[in-house]
Each structure stands twice: as structure tokens, then as C-alpha cells.
Coordinates of C-alpha atoms and ligand atoms in Angstrom, one line a residue:
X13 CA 50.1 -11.9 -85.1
X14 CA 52.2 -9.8 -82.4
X15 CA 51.0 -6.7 -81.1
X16 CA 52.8 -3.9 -81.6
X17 CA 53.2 -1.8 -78.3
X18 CA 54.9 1.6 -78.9
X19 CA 57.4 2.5 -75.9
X20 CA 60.1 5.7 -75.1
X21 CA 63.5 5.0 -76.1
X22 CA 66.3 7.6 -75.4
X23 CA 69.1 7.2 -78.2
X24 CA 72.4 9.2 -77.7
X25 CA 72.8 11.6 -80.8
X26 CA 76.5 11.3 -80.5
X27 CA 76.8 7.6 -80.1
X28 CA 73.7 6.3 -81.0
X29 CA 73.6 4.1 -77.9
X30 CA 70.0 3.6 -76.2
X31 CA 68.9 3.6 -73.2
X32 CA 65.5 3.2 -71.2
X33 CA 65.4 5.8 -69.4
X34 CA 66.5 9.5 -69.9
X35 CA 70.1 10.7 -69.0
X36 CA 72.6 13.9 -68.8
X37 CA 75.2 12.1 -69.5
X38 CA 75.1 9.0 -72.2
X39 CA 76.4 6.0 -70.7
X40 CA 78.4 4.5 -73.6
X41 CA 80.2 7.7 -74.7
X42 CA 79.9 9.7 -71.8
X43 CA 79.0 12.7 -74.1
X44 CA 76.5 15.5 -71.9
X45 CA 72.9 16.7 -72.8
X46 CA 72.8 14.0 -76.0
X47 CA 70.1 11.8 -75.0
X48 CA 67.2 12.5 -77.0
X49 CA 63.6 10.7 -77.0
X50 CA 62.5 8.9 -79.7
X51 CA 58.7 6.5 -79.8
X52 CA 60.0 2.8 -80.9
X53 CA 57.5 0.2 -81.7
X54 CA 58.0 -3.3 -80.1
X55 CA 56.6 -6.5 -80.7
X56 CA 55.0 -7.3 -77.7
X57 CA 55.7 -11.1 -78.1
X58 CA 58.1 -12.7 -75.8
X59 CA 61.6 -13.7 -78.0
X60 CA 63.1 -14.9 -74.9
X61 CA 63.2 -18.4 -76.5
X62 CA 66.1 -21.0 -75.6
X63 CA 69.3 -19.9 -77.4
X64 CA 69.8 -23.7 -79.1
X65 CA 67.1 -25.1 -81.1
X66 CA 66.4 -22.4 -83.9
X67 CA 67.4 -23.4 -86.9
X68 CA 68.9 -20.4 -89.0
X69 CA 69.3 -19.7 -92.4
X70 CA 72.9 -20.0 -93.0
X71 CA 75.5 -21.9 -92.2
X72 CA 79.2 -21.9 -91.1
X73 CA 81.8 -22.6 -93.8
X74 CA 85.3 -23.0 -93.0
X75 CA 87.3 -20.4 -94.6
X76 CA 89.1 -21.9 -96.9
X77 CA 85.7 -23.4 -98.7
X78 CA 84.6 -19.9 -99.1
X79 CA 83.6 -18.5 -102.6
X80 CA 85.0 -15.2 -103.0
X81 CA 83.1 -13.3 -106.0
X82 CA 85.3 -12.9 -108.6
X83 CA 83.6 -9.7 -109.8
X84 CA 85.5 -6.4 -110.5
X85 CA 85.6 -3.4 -108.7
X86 CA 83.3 -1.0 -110.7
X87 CA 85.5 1.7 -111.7
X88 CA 84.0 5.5 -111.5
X89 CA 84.4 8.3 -113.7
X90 CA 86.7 10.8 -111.3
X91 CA 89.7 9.4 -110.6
X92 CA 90.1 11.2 -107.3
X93 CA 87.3 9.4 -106.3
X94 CA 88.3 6.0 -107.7
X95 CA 91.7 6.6 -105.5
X96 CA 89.8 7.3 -102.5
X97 CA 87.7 4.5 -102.7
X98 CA 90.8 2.5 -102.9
X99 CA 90.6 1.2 -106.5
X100 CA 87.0 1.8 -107.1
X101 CA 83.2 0.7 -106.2
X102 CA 82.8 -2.9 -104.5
X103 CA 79.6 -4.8 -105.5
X104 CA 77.7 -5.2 -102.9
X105 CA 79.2 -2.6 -100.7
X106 CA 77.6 0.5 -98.9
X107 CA 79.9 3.9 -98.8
X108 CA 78.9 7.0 -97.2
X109 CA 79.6 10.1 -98.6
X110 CA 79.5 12.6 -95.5
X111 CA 79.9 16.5 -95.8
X112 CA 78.3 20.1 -94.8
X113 CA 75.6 21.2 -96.7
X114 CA 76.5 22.8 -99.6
X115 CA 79.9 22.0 -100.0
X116 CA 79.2 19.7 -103.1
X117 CA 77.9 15.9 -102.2
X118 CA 74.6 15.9 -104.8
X119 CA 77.0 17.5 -107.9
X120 CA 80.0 15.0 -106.7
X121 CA 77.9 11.6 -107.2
X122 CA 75.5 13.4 -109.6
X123 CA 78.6 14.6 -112.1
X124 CA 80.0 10.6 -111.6
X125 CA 77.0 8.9 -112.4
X126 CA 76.1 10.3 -115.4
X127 CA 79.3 10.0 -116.9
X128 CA 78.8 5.9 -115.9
X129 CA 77.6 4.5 -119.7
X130 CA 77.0 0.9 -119.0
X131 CA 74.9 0.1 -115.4
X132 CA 71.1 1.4 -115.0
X133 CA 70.9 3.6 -111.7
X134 CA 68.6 4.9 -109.6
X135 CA 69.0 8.4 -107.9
X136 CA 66.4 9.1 -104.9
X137 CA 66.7 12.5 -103.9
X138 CA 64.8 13.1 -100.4
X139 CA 66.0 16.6 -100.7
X140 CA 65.5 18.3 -104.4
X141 CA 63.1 17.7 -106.8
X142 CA 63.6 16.0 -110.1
X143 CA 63.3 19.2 -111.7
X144 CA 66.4 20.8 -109.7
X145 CA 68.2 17.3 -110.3
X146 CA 67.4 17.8 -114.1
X147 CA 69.3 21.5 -113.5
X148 CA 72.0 20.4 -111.8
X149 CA 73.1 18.0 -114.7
X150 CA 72.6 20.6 -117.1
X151 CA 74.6 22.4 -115.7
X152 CA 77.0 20.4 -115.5
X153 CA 76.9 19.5 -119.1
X154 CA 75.9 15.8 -118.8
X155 CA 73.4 13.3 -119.8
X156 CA 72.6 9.7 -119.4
X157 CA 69.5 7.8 -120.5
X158 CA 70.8 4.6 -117.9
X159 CA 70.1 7.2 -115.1
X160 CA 66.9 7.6 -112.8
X161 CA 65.8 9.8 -110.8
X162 CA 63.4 10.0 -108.1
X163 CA 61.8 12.4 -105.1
X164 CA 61.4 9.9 -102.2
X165 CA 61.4 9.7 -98.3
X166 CA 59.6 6.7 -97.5
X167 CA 62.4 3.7 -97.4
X168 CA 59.0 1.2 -98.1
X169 CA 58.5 2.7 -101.5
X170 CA 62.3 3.1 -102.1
X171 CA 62.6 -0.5 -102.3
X172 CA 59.4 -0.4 -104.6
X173 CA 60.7 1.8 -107.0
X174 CA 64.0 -0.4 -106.8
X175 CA 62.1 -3.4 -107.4
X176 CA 60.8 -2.0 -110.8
X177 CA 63.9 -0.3 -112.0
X178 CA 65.9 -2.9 -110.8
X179 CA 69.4 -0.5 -110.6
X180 CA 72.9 -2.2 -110.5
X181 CA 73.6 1.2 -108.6
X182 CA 71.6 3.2 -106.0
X183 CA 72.0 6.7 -104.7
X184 CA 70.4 8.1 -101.7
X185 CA 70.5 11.6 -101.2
X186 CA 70.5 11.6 -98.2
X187 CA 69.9 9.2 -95.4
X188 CA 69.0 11.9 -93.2
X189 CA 65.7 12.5 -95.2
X190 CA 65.1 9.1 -95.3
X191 CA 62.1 7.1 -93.2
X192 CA 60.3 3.9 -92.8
X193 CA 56.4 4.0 -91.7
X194 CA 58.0 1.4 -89.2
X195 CA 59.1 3.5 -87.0
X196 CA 57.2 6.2 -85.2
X197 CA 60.2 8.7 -84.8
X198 CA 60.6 11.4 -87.3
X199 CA 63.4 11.5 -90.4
X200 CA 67.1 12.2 -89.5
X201 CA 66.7 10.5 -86.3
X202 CA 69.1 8.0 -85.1
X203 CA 66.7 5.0 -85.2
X204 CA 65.2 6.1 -88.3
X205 CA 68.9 6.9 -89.4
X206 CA 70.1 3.4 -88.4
X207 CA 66.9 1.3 -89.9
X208 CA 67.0 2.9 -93.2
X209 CA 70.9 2.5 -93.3
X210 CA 70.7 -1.1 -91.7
X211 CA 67.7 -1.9 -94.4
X212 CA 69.7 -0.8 -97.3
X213 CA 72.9 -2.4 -96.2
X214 CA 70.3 -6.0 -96.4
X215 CA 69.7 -5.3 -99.5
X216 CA 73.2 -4.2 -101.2
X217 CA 74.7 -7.6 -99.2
X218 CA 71.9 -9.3 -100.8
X219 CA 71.7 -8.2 -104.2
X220 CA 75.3 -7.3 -105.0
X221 CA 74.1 -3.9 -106.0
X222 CA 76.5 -1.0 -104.3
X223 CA 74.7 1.7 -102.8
X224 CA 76.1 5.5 -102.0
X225 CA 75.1 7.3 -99.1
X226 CA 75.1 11.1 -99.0
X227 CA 75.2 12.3 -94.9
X228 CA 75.5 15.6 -93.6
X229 CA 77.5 16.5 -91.3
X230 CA 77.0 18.2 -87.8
X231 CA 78.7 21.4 -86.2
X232 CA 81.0 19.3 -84.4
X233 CA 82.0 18.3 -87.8
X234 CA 81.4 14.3 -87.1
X235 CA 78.4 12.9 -89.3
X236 CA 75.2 14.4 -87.9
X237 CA 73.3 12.0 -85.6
X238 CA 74.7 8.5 -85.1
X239 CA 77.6 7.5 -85.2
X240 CA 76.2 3.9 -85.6
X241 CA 76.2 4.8 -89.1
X242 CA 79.9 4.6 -89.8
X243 CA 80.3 1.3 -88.1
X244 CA 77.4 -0.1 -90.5
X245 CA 79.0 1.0 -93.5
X246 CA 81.8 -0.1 -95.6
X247 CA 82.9 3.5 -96.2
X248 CA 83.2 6.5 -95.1
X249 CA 84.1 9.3 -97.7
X250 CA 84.1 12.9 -96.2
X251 CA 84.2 15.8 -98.6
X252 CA 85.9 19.1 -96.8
X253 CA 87.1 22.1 -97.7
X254 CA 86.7 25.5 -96.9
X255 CA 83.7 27.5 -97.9
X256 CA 85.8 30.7 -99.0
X257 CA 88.1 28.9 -101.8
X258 CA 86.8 26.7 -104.2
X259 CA 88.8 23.6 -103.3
X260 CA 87.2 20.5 -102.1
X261 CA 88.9 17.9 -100.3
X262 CA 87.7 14.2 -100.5
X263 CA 89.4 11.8 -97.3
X264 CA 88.7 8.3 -96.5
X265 CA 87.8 8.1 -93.1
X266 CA 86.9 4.6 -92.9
X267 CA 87.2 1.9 -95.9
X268 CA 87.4 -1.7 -95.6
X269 CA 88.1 -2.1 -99.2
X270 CA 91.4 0.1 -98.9
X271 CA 93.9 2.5 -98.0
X272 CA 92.5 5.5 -95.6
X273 CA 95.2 7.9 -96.2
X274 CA 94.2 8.6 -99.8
X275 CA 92.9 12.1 -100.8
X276 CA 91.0 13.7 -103.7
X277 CA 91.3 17.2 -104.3
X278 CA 88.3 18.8 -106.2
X279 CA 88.0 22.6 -107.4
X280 CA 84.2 23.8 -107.8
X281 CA 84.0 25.4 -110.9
X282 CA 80.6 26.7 -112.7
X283 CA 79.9 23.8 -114.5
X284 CA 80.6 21.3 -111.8
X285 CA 84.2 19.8 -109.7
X286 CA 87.2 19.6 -111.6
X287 CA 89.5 17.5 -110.7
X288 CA 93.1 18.6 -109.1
X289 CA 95.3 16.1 -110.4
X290 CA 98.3 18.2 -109.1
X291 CA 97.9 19.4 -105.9
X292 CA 100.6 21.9 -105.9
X293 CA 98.8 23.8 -108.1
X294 CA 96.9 25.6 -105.5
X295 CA 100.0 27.1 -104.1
X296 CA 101.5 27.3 -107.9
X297 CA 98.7 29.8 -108.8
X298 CA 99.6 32.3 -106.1
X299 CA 103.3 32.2 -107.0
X300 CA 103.7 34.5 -109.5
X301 CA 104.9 37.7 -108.8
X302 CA 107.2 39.4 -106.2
X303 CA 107.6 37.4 -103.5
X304 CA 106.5 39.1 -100.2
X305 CA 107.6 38.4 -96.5
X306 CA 105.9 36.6 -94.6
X307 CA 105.8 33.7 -96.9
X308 CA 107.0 30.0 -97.0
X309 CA 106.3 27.2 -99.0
X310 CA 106.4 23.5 -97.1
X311 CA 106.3 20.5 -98.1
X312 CA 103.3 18.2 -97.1
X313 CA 102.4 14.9 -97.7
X314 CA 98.7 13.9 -97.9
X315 CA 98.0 10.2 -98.7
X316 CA 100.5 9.2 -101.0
X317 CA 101.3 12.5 -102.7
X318 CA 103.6 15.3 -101.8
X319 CA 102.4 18.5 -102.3
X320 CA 103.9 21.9 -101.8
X321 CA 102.1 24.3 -99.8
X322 CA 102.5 28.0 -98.8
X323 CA 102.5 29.2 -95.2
X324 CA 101.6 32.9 -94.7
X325 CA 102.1 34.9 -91.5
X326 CA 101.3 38.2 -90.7
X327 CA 103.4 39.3 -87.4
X328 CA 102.8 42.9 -86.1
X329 CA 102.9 44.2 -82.4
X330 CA 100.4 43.5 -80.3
X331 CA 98.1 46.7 -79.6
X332 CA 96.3 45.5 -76.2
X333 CA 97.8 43.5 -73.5
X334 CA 96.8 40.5 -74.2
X335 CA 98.6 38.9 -78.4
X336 CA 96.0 37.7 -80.5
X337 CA 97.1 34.6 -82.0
X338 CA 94.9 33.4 -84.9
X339 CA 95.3 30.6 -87.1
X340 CA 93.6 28.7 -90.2
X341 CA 94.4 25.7 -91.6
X342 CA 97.1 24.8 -89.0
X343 CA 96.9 23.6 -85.1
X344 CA 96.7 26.4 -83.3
X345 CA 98.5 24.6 -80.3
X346 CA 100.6 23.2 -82.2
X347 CA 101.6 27.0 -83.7
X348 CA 101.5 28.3 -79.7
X349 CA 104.7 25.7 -79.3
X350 CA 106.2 27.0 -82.2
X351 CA 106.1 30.4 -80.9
X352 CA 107.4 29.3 -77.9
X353 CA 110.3 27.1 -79.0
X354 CA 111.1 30.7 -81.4
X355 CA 110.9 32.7 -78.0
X356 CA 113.7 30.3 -76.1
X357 CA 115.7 30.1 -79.8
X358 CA 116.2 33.1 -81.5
X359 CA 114.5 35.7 -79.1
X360 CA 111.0 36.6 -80.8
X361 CA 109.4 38.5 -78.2
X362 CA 106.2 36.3 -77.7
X363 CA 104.0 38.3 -75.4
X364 CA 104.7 41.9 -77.5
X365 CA 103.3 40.6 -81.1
X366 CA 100.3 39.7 -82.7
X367 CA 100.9 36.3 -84.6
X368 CA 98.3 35.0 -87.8
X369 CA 98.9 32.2 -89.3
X370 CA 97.2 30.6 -92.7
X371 CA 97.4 28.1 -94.9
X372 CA 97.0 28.9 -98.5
X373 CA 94.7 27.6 -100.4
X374 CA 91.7 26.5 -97.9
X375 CA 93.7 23.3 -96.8
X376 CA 93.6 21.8 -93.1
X377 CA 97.1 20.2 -92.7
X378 CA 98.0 18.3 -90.1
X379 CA 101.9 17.0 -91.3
X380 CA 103.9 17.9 -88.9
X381 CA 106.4 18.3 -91.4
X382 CA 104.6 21.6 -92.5
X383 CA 106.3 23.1 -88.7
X384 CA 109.7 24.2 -90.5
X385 CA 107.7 25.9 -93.3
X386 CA 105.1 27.6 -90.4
X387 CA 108.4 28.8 -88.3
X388 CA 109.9 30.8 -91.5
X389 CA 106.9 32.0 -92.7
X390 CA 107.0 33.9 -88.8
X391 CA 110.2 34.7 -89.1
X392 CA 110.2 36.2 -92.5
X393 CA 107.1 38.3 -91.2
X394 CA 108.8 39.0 -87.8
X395 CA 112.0 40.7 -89.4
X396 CA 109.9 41.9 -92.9
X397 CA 112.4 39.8 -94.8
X398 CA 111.5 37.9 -97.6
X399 CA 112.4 33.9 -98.4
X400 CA 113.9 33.8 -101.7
X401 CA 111.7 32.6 -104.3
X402 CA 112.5 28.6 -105.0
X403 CA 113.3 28.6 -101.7
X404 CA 111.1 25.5 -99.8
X405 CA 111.4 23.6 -96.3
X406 CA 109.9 20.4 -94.9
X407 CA 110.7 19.7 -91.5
X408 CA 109.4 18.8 -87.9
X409 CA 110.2 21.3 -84.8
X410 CA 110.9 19.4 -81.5
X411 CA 110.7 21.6 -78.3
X412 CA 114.0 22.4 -78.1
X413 CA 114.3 24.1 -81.0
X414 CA 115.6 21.1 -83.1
X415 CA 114.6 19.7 -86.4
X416 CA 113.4 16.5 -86.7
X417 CA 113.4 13.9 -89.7
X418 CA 109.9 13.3 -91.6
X419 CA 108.4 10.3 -93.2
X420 CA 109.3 9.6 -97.2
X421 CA 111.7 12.6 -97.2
X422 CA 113.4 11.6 -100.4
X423 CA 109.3 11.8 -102.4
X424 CA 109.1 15.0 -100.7
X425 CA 112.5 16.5 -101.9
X426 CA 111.5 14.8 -105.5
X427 CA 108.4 16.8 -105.7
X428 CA 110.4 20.1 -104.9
X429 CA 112.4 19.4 -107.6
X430 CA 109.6 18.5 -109.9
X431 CA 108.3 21.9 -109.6
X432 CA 111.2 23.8 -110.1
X433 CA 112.3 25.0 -106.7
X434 CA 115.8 25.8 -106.4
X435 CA 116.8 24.7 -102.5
X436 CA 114.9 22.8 -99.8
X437 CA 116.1 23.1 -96.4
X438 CA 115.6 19.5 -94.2
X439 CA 116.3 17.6 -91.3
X440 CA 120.0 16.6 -90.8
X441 CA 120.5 13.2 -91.8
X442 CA 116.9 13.0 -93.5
X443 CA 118.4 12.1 -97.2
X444 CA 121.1 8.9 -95.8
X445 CA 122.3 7.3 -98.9
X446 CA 120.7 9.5 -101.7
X447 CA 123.1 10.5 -103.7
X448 CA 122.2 15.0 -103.7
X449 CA 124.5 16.0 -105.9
X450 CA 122.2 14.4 -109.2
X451 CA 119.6 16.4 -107.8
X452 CA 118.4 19.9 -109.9
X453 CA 117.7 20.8 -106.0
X454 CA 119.8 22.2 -103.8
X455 CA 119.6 20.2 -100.7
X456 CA 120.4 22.1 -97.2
X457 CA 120.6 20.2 -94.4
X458 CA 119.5 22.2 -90.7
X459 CA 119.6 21.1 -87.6
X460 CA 118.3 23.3 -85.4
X461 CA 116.1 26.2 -85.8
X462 CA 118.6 29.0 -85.3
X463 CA 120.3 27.2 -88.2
X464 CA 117.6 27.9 -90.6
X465 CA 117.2 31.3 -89.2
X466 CA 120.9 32.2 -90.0
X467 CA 120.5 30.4 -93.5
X468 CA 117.5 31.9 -94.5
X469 CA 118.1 35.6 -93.5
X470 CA 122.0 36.2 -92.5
Ligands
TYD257 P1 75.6 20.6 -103.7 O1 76.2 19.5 -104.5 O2 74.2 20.9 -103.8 O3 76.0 20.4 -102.2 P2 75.5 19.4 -101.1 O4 74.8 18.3 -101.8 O5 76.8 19.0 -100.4 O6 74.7 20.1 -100.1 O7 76.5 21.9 -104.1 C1 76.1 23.1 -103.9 C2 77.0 24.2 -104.1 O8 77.9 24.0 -105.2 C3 76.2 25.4 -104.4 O9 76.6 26.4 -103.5 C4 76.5 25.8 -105.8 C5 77.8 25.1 -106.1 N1 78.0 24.7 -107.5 C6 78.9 25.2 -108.3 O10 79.6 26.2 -107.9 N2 79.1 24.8 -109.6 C7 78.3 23.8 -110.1 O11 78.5 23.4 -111.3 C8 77.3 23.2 -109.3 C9 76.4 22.1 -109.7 C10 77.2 23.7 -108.0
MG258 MG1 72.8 17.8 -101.7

């Protein structure tokens, strides 16, 4: 038998990358400070063996002689999630679920697996007991006799407990918590990280059974650890939103099953996520009312779905030398070159106001067809006018001061009129050979900022 001789490995938190000997600075990713020191045990045996010679296990096929299963996608309960994965589960395929703590990962999966009737699963929890799990789903107000649960942190009896329940679905919550007694380096390192992930991958490509990671996430915001875990997964499903509102964002940041521009919008509630099958919604429920300045509603396009969203601003005159400028939800470079594009335009005086900026709702957007909506939203604010209600704009702002056409303008100006909004303002020339006048919409076409301006408040 080979010895097993335990050595000093230095792993890159960020990257994941190893190296033999400590560094400030990790060598594949250049990141500073990330090399941390982790015992590995080795097999002491030489495995520098001739290349040719070893006879392996499989075997080359050409492609066309390759079996492709013909099994279904297994379809989940949440259809925001069924969307994100791109049409549903793949047997055999290992998705990630990544997120900060508390923002919903355990109740996500929890809520969708026991509304799953027909497949035996098997839930290991490294993080709450069965008891809290047993709480959880009461509270959400669901039960299911095909579902078990586990507490669990050692990946060796993992795969005992999965060789007695025998699951066609496995849960582990979460990888971070996860170890095997074959490495010496505690849990939520990266090579206990990328054993236990690498393990479990074996077995789901083995056994056709799909298995759902839950991650956390890290300050930085990128999966906490390696990042050698999204390049051995099929998936990667992050689940955002904002702490102080209530919605919850699902986004596709990987999938090789499908589409990575799909969303899922969730709203925690008391008894679980609801799902947000129309987005707008989120701006719709701050809409009644009298409208106040300071306000615009864009329109933004996430995925496949257009959305309306309302842009707030709040512009008063700067009380210290230096303008405070804070935004949420938005770029804040992005809204400095606004600013600055207004400045040169229509003469706000930049360094003499304050300028806030939010997004409604909780939402990060990063359409740049949300610019036209930001730029009113000042505007309004900066001149305490207010945009007529039914009044909406979708737009890109080019540095000098023009508007520039968006993607799927015509979707955009559909959903407007969907939701009862009376005019949309849009790039020039955004809407060639659609035929306005059937529209219930108003459709204005701007080309340039000032235009707007004068539209919106002459
Ligand atoms: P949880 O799923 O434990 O988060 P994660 O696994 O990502 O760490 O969710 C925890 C939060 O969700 C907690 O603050 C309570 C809240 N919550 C609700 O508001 N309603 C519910 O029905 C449930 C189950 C949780
Ligand atoms: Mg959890």
C-alpha cells in the first residue's frame, strides 16, 4: 500500500490555483494576500509512469455513434426557477445555487422539493438540524413523505446515507460545510471545497441522479472560496436581492444546459417565496397616488422580459464643498456621466448639488436603456417638476447628450402599453417599420437630451 505523506499546499482563495510555496500575490490570478495554507495528503508512490501503456476504462467513440439519453428534463415546482435553469433539472447534472446568507437558498430548494410528488430525495443539511428543517417546511405549509432529511458534514457518510436511501435527487446544504476525512484541511476550504464538489460531480455523472448545491457567497460578492467550483459545475444559480425589500432575484450565471440571461424574481413572504410572475409589479405597487417629482419610470429588459421600473432622485444643493453623489441600484459611474452629459446639455450645475439616485424596488439594473429614465428622474428633481403619470422612457444616453437606440425596442414599447401607460419617449428611429399609430401608446420619438427636457417639462 502507498504511504500517505502529508505536505503544505498554498491554494488561492480567489482562484483556487495552488502553489508550493507561499505567495503575496497568486500567480494564476494575480489577486494580493489570497494564498492561504492548507495540509494535503499525498501518496508517496511515484505515478511518474510512461504516458502509453495504461489501459483506461473508457474508450473514444466518434460522435456520431454517441447515445444521447433520451430522458426528460425533470421539471420543478417554481417556474421561475424552471426558466432559470433553462427548461428544468438535467439528470445527471450538478447546479449550484450560490447566495449571501440569509437571503433565502435552504427555503428556495426546501419550498421546491417538497412540492416534487413523484422522485425520493435526500436533503443533507450541514448547517440546521432536522428539527429546524422540520420548521422551515411548516412554515411554509408543505409536506412530503418522498423527502429526507439529514444533519451531515462528513462527505464519506454522505455517500452512505445515499447508498441506503438511494435518492433520484440530492441536496446539499451547503458545500461549504461539507468535508471528507481525506483531507486534512478544515470544511469550507478550497481543497475540501473542490473534493467534496469533484466527489459529488462522480457520482451525479455516474448515477444520473442531479444534485443541487447551495454556496455562499463572499463580500466580494463572487462564491466564497474557489472559484474552481463554478468551472466544475454545470450551473451556476445566484440568488440576489437586496436585504431591505423583500424581493429576490434568481440569475443564471453559468448553465450549460441553457440560456444565462434568464431571471426569476421571488418576493419573501411569511410563509415562504412567492413567485413574481410580473415583474412590473414591483414598481406597479408604488404607483398609486399623486405622483411626486423626482420620479421616472424606465423601461428595462432582464432576460427575456421587459419590465417597467421607477427611477427616483432626490437633487438638492450641496451643503459642503465637496456634492455627495449616492446611488443604489444603478452604476454610479455610469450616473457621474450622466451628470456630466446634463452639465454640457441643459446647464445643471454639477459641482453646486447633491445628486441620489435609487432604484425602486431593491433591483440592480444594469440596461443601459434605464439612462433616459435615470436622466428625468434628475431632472424632474432638479426643477421640482413632476413627470406626468403614464408617462415612461427607455433610452441609452451617449456622451454628447444624444439618445441612442436599445435592443427589442418594439417588446419594450409592448409592455408599456400592456400596463396602461399613456406615452413612452424613445430613441429616434428605434420603432422602423412598426406601424404606432395601432398602438394604445403614445410613441414620442427624442433625439437628444435637451429634447426630452423640453418635452417633458416646457
Ligand atoms: P434561508 O433560506 O435560511 O436563507 P439562506 O439559506 O440563504 O441562508 O432564509 C432565511 C431568511 O428568510 C430568514 O431571514 C427568514 C426569512 N424567511 C421568511 O421571511 N419567510 C419564510 O417563510 C421563511 C422560511 C424564511
Ligand atoms: Mg441556508
Amino acid at each position: 500500500m502507498a504511504k500517505l505523506k502529508e505536505k503544505s499546499v498554498w491554494f488561492c482563495s480567489e482562484c483556487g490555483a495552488d502553489s508550493p510555496k507561499w505567495e503575496g500575490r497568486c500567480p494564476a490570478c494575480g489577486a494580493w494576500n489570497t494564498m492561504v495554507e492548507e495540509k494535503v495528503k499525498t501518496s508517496s508512490k511515484s505515478i511518474a509512469k510512461s504516458p502509453l501503456g495504461h489501459t483506461p476504462k473508457s474508450t473514444p467513440l466518434k460522435v456520431s455513434e454517441i447515445v444521447t439519453s433520451s430522458e426528460p428534463r425533470i421539471h420543478m415546482p417554481s417556474e421561475e426557477l424552471n426558466r432559470v435553469l433553462g427548461g428544468g433539472l438535467v439528470p445527471g447534472s450538478m447546479v449550484l445555487i450560490g447566495g449571501e446568507p440569509g437571503i433565502g437558498k435552504s427555503t428556495l430548494v426546501l419550498q421546491n422539493i417538497l412540492a416534487i410528488k413523484s422522485r425520493r430525495m435526500l436533503y443533507v443539511s450541514g448547517e440546521e438540524s432536522a428539527t429546524q428543517i422540520r420548521l422551515r417546511a411548516d412554515r411554509i405549509g408543505r409536506m412530503s413523505d418522498n423527502c429526507y432529511v439529514v444533519t451531515e458534514t462528513s462527505l464519506e457518510n454522505i455517500f452512505t446515507h445515499i447508498e441506503k436511501v438511494k435518492p433520484e435527487l440530492l441536496i446539499v446544504d451547503s458545500i461549504q460545510t461539507i468535508a471528507s476525512d481525506e483531507i486534512e484541511s478544515s470544511a469550507g476550504s478550497v481543497s475540501q471545497v473542490r473534493e467534496c464538489a469533484a466527489r459529488l460531480l462522480r457520482y451525479a455523472k455516474q448515477t444520473g441522479v442531479p444534485v443541487l448545491l447551495i454556496g455562499h457567497i463572499n463580500k466580494e460578492g463572487s462564491l466564497a472560496g474557489p472559484k474552481v467550483l463554478e468551472h466544475i459545475v454545470d450551473a451556476v444559480l445566484q440568488f440576489e436581492g437586496d436585504r431591505q425589500y423583500m424581493y429576490r432575484i434568481l440569475r443564471a450565471v453559468k448553465n450549460r444546459f441553457g440560456n444565462t440571461s434568464e431571471l426569476g424574481i421571488y418576493e419573501m413572504c411569511q410563509r415562504g417565496l412567492r413567485e413574481v410572475t410580473n415583474p412590473s409589479e414591483m414598481l406597479m405597487s408604488q404607483h398609486e397616488g399623486e405622483r411626486l417629482s423626482g420620479c421616472a419610470i424606465g423601461v428595462t429588459i432582464e432576460g427575456v422580459r421587459p419590465f417597467l421600473i421607477e427611477a427616483q432622485a432626490l437633487v438638492s444643493t450641496a451643503a459642503y464643498g465637496t456634492p455627495q453623489r449616492s446611488v443604489t441600484g444603478f452604476d454610479s459611474k455610469r450616473m457621474n456621466m450622466l451628470l456630466a452629459v446634463l452639465e454640457k446639455r441643459v446647464g445643471f450645475k454639477l459641482a453646486a448639488k447633491d445628486v441620489f439616485l435609487n432604484i425602486a424596488g431593491g433591483l440592480k439594473v444594469a440596461d443601459p436603456a434605464l439612462d433616459l429614465a435615470v436622466i428625468a428622474a434628475i431632472l424632474s428633481s432638479n426643477v421640482d417638476m413632476v413627470i406626468p403619470s403614464g408617462v415612461c422612457l427607455s433610452g441609452e444616453v451617449g456622451l454628447s447628450g444624444e439618445i441612442r437606440p436599445v435592443t427589442r425596442m418594439e417588446q419594450r414599447v409592448r409592455e408599456a402599453e400592456k400596463l396602461g401607460m399613456k406615452q413612452i419617449l424613445i430613441p429616434r428611429g428605434a420603432l422602423k417599420g412598426v406601424d404606432t399609430s395601432k398602438l394604445a401608446i403614445k410613441v414620442v420619438e427624442v433625439s437628444k437630451v435637451e429634447e426630452a427636457f423640453r418635452h417633458l417639462f416646457a
